[in-house]
Structures are given as C-alpha cells and as structure tokens.
Coordinates of C-alpha atoms in Angstrom, one line a residue:
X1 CA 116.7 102.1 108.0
X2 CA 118.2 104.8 105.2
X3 CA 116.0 103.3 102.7
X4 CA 112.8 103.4 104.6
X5 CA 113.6 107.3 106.1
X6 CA 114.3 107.8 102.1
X7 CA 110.7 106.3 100.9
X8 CA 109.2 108.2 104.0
X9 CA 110.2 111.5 102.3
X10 CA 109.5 110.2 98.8
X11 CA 106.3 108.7 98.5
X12 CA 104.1 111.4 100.2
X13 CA 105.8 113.9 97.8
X14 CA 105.2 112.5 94.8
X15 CA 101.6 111.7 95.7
X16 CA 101.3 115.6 96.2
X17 CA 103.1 116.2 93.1
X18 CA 100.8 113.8 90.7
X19 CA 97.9 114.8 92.5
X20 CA 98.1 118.2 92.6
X21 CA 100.9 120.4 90.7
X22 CA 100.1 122.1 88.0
X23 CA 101.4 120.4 84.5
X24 CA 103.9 122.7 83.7
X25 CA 105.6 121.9 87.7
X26 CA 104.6 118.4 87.2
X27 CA 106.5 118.1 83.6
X28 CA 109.4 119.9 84.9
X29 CA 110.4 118.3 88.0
X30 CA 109.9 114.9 86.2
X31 CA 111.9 116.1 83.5
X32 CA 114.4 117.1 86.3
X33 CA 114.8 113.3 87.5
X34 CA 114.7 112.3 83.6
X35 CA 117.4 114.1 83.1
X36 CA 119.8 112.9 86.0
X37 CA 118.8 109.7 85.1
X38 CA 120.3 109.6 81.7
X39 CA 123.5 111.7 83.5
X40 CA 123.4 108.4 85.3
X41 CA 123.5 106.2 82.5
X42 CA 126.9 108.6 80.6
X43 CA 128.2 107.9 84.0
X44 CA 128.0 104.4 83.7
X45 CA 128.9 103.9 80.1
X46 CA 131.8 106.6 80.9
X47 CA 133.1 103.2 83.3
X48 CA 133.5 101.4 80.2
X49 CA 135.9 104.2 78.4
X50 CA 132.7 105.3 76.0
X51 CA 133.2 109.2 75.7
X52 CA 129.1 110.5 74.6
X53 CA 128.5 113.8 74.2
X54 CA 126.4 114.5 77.1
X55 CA 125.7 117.8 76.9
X56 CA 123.5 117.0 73.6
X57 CA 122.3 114.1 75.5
X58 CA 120.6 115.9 78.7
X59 CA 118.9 118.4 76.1
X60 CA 117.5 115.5 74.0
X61 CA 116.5 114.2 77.4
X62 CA 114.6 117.4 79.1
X63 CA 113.9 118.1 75.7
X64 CA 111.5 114.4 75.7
X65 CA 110.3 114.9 78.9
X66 CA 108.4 118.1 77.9
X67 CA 107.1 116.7 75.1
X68 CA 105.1 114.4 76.5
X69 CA 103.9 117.5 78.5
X70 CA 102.0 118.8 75.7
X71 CA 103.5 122.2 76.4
X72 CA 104.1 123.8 73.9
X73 CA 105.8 123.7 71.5
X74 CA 104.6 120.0 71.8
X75 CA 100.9 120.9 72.3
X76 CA 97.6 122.3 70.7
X77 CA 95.8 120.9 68.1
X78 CA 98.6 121.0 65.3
X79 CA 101.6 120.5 67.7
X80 CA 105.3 121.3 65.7
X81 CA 107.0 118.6 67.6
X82 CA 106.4 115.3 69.1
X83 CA 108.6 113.2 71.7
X84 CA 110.4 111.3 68.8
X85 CA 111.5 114.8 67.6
X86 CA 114.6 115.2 70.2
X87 CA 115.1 111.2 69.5
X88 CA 115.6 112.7 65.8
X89 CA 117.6 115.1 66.7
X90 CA 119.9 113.3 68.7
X91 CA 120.8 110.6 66.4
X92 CA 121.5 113.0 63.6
X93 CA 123.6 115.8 65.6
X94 CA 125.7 113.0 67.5
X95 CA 127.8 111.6 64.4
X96 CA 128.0 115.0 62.6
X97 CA 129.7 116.3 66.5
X98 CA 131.3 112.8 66.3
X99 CA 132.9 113.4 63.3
X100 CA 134.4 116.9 64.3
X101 CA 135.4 115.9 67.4
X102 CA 136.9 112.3 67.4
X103 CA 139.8 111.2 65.8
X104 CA 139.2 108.1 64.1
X105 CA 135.9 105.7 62.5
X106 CA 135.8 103.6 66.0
X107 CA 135.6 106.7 68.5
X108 CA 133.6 108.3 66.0
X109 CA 130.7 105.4 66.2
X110 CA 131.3 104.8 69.9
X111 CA 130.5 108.7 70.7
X112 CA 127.5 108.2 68.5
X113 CA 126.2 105.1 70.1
X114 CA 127.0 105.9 73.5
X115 CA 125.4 109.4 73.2
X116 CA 122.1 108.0 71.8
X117 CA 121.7 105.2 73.8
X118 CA 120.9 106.7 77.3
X119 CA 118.1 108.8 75.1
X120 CA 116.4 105.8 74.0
X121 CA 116.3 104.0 76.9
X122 CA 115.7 106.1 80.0
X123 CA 114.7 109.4 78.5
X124 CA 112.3 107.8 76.3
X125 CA 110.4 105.2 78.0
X126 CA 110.5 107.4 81.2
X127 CA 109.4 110.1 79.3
X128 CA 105.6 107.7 79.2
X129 CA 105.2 108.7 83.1
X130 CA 104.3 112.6 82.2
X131 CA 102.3 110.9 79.4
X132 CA 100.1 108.7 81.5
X133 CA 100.1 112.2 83.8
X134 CA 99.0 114.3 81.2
X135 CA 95.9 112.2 80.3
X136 CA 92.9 113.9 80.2
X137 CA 90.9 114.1 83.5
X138 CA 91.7 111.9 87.0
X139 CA 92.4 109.5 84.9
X140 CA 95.9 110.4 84.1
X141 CA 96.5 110.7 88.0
X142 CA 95.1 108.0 88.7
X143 CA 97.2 105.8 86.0
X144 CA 100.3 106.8 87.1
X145 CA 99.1 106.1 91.0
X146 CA 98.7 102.7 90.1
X147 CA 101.5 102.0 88.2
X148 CA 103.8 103.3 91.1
X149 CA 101.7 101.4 94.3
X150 CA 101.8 97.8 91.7
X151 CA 106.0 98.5 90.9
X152 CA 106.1 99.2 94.8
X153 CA 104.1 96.4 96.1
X154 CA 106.0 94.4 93.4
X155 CA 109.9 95.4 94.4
X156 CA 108.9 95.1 98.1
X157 CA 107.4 91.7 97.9
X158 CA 110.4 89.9 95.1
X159 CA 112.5 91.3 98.1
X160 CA 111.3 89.4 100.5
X161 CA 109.9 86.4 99.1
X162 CA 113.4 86.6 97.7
X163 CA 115.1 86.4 100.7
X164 CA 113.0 83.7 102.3
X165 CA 112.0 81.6 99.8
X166 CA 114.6 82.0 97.0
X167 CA 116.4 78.9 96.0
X168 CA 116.4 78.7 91.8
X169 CA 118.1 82.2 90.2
X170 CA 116.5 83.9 87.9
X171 CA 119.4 85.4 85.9
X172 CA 122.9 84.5 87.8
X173 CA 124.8 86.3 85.1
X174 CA 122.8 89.6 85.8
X175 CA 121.9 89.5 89.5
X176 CA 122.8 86.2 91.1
X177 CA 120.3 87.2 94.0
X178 CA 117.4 87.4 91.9
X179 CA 115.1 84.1 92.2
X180 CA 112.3 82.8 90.5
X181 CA 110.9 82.5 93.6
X182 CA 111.1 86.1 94.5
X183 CA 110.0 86.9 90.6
X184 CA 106.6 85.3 91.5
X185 CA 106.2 87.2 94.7
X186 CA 106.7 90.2 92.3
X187 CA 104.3 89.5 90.2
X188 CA 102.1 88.3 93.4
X189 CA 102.6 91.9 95.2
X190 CA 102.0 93.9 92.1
X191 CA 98.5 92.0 91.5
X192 CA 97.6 92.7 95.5
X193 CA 98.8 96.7 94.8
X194 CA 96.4 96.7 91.6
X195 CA 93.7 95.1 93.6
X196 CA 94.1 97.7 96.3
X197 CA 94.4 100.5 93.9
X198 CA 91.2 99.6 92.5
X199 CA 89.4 99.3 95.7
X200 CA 91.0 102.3 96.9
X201 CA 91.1 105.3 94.4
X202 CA 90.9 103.7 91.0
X203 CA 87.1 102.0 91.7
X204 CA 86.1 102.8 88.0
X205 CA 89.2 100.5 86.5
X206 CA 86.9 97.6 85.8
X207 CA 88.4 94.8 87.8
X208 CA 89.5 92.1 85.0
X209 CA 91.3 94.8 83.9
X210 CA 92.9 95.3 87.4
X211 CA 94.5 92.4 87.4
X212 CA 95.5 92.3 84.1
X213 CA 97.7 95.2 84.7
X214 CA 98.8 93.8 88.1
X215 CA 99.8 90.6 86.4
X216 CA 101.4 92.9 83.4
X217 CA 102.7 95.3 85.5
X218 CA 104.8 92.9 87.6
X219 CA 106.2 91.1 84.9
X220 CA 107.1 93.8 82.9
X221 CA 108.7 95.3 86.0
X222 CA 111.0 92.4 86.8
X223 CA 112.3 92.7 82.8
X224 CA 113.1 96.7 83.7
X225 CA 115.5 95.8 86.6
X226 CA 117.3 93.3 84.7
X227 CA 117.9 95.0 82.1
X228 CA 119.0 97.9 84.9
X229 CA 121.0 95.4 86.1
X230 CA 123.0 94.1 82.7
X231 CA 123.9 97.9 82.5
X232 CA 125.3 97.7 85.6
X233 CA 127.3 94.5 85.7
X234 CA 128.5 95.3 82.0
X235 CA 130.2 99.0 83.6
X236 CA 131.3 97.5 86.7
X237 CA 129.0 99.4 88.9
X238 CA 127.1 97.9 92.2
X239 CA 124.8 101.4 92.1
X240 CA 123.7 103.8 89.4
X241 CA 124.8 106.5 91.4
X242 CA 124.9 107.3 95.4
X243 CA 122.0 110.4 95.7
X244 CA 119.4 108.8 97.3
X245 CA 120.6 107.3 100.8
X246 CA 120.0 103.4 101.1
X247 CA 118.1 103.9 97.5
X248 CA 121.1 104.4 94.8
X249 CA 120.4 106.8 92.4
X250 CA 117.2 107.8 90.2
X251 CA 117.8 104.5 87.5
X252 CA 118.0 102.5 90.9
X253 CA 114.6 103.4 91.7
X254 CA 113.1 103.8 88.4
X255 CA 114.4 100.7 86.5
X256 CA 110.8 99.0 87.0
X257 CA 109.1 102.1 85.2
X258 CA 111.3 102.0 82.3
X259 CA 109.2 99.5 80.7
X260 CA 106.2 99.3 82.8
X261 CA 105.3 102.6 81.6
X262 CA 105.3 102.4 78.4
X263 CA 103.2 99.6 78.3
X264 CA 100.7 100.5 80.8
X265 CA 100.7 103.7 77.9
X266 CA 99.9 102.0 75.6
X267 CA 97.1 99.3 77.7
X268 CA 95.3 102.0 78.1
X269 CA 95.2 103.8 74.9
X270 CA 94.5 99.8 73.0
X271 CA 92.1 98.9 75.7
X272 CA 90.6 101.9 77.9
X273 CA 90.3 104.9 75.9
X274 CA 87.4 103.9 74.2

C-alpha cells in the first residue's frame, strides 16, 4: 500500500514539473534528486570501509546536473563548460585531496576511486534526463514522458510476470528473484507504455520508431537495476536508502534511468534530430 500512496504523490508531480516548470526549477530540483542519489551511492560504498570525499563528490554532482541545463555557465552559443567538465574536475582534485589527506598508496587510490565512482555512474548518466528535458521545443518533454511511462510500464510488468510466471533466474548472484520470465514481461510492458505514449501524447514519434525505443527501453532498463543491484549485494545493503516509504531511496527508483537515458539521448540525437 506505502508504495502505491508513494507513486500516487510522485507521478502527478513530476508530470507538472516536466511539463511545466521553468528550466532553471526543472534543472534544480533534478539536480536536487541527482545529488542525493550519489549521497546514496558514498553511503553504500562507505558499507564497504571506502572513505570518498563526498563533499567534492556532491558538487561534481549538482555541478553535472546544471550542465546539462544549459544554464549558464554551460549555455549560449560558446558555452565555458560542458557536463564532462565537473567529471574533469573530480578525477583530478580527488587524488591531489587523497594524497593530503590519507596515510598511505592504498587509502590514497581507494579515496580516489571511491570518490569518482558515484560521479560517473549516477551523476552522469542521470544527468541525460535534464538533457532530454532541455531539448528544444515539446519535444524534450515529451522524450522524457516516454522514457518514464516505458521504465514504469516495464518495472510494473517484470514484477508481476515475475511473480507469476517466474521459474528460470536471470542473475541469482545479483537478485535471485529476478526471472527471465519477468525480464520479458519487462521488455513486453515497456513496448505497450511506448505504444500508448505514442498514441497518447507523443503522436508525431513515428511508430517503428516507437517500438524500437520500447523494445530498447526495456532492455536497457533491466541492465540498470542489475547493475543497481550488484552495488547493492557487493555493500551488503537490501535498499539504497529508506526516504521514500515502500519505494527505497532515489537509486531504488531511478536504477532503470541510469542507462535508459542516456541511450534514449543519444537515439534521438543518431536517429530523430534530423
């Protein structure tokens, strides 16, 4: 029941938010939830006795969120940055911290590593959703709708086609409740959310290309949550965190985004910008 009071609340929200904030209140909530995700993911290396520098982490991670803003500094027609600048930044500024603050080669590398790695894979690939966002006209919206209804439809349907039909696992050593089964039914939902998508608010999305992304979508939404999932079981941790009641936390709910969005990114810039 929490989790269905808890997507109650969500779901019209972030429908008002993609629809209709303004970019600057659209980049800066979303680089709000960036940003607790990657405090999620120190949290969950910190299970493992890593010691990042988090401080330097967060910044690198609001700092990638805005850039795919286009805000400035990041915007115009000459921007001075782009979002592999705080990436840059990051990697460079952790080992020189590292090797002030640590007292020996090992703890110096782990700080490094462990303070760059929640940047390159939650603040970065998350950083794609106020990409798609920021594209130019309804079409940006309208992107970022669909990838969210096709990773719904998907999650919802594995679930249950999971729990009925599920008999071969998928990955036992990552999530020994995850079937092949319930990986098809995935992929099945998130082709039905394209489908309705399309007929519903996306009608100019040709329709091959519908359920290409639905196909794409899905499948590249099941690799997110395992990976989510090998974080998880490597630190020992059922949940990413506990704010969302019945949900988790933020990489909980975003762990089919973190590499769904990228590529539906770049789909669109190889296949439908032109």
């Amino acid at each position: 029941m929490r989790r269905i009071l808890t997507a109650v609340v969500l779901v019209p929200l972030l429908w008002v938010v993609i629809k209709w904030a303004p970019p600057w209140a659209f980049a800066g909530l979303f680089a709000a939830g960036i940003a607790g995700g990657v405090l999620e993911a120190y949290g969950l290396v910190a299970r493992r006795g890593h010691r990042p520098f988090r401080a330097l982490g967060l910044l690198a991670g609001a700092s990638i969120a805005w850039a795919f803003s286009g805000l400035w500094p990041f915007g115009g027609p000459e921007p001075l940055l782009g979002p592999l600048a705080p990436v840059v930044a990051v990697g460079l500024l952790a080992p020189v911290a590292a090797l002030w603050t640590r007292p020996d080669p090992p703890a110096m590398l782990d700080a490094a590593i462990s303070t760059l790695f929640p940047v390159v894979a939650v603040a970065l690939p998350l950083g794609y959703l106020i990409g798609l966002r920021m594209l130019p006209g309804e079409t940006g919206a309208d992107l970022l709708l669909l990838l969210l209804v096709c990773v719904t439809f998907g999650d919802t349907a594995a679930y249950y086609v999971g729990s009925v039909l599920g008999r071969h696992r998928l990955a036992p050593r990552l999530s020994p409740k995850k079937s092949w089964e319930g990986a098809i039914g995935g992929i099945a939902g998130s082709l039905l959310g394209a489908l309705l998508a399309h007929a519903w608010f996306f009608q100019r999305l040709p329709l091959g290309h519908a359920v290409a992304l639905g196909v794409l979508l899905g499948s590249t939404g099941i690799v997110g949550d395992l990976a989510e999932s090998m974080v998880k079981r490597a630190c020992d941790a059922k949940d990413s965190s506990r704010l969302l009641p019945g949900h988790g936390g933020i990489l909980d709910r975003t762990d089919s985004l973190i590499v769904s969005a990228p590529v539906l990114y770049y789909y669109f810039r190889l296949f439908l910008s032109r």
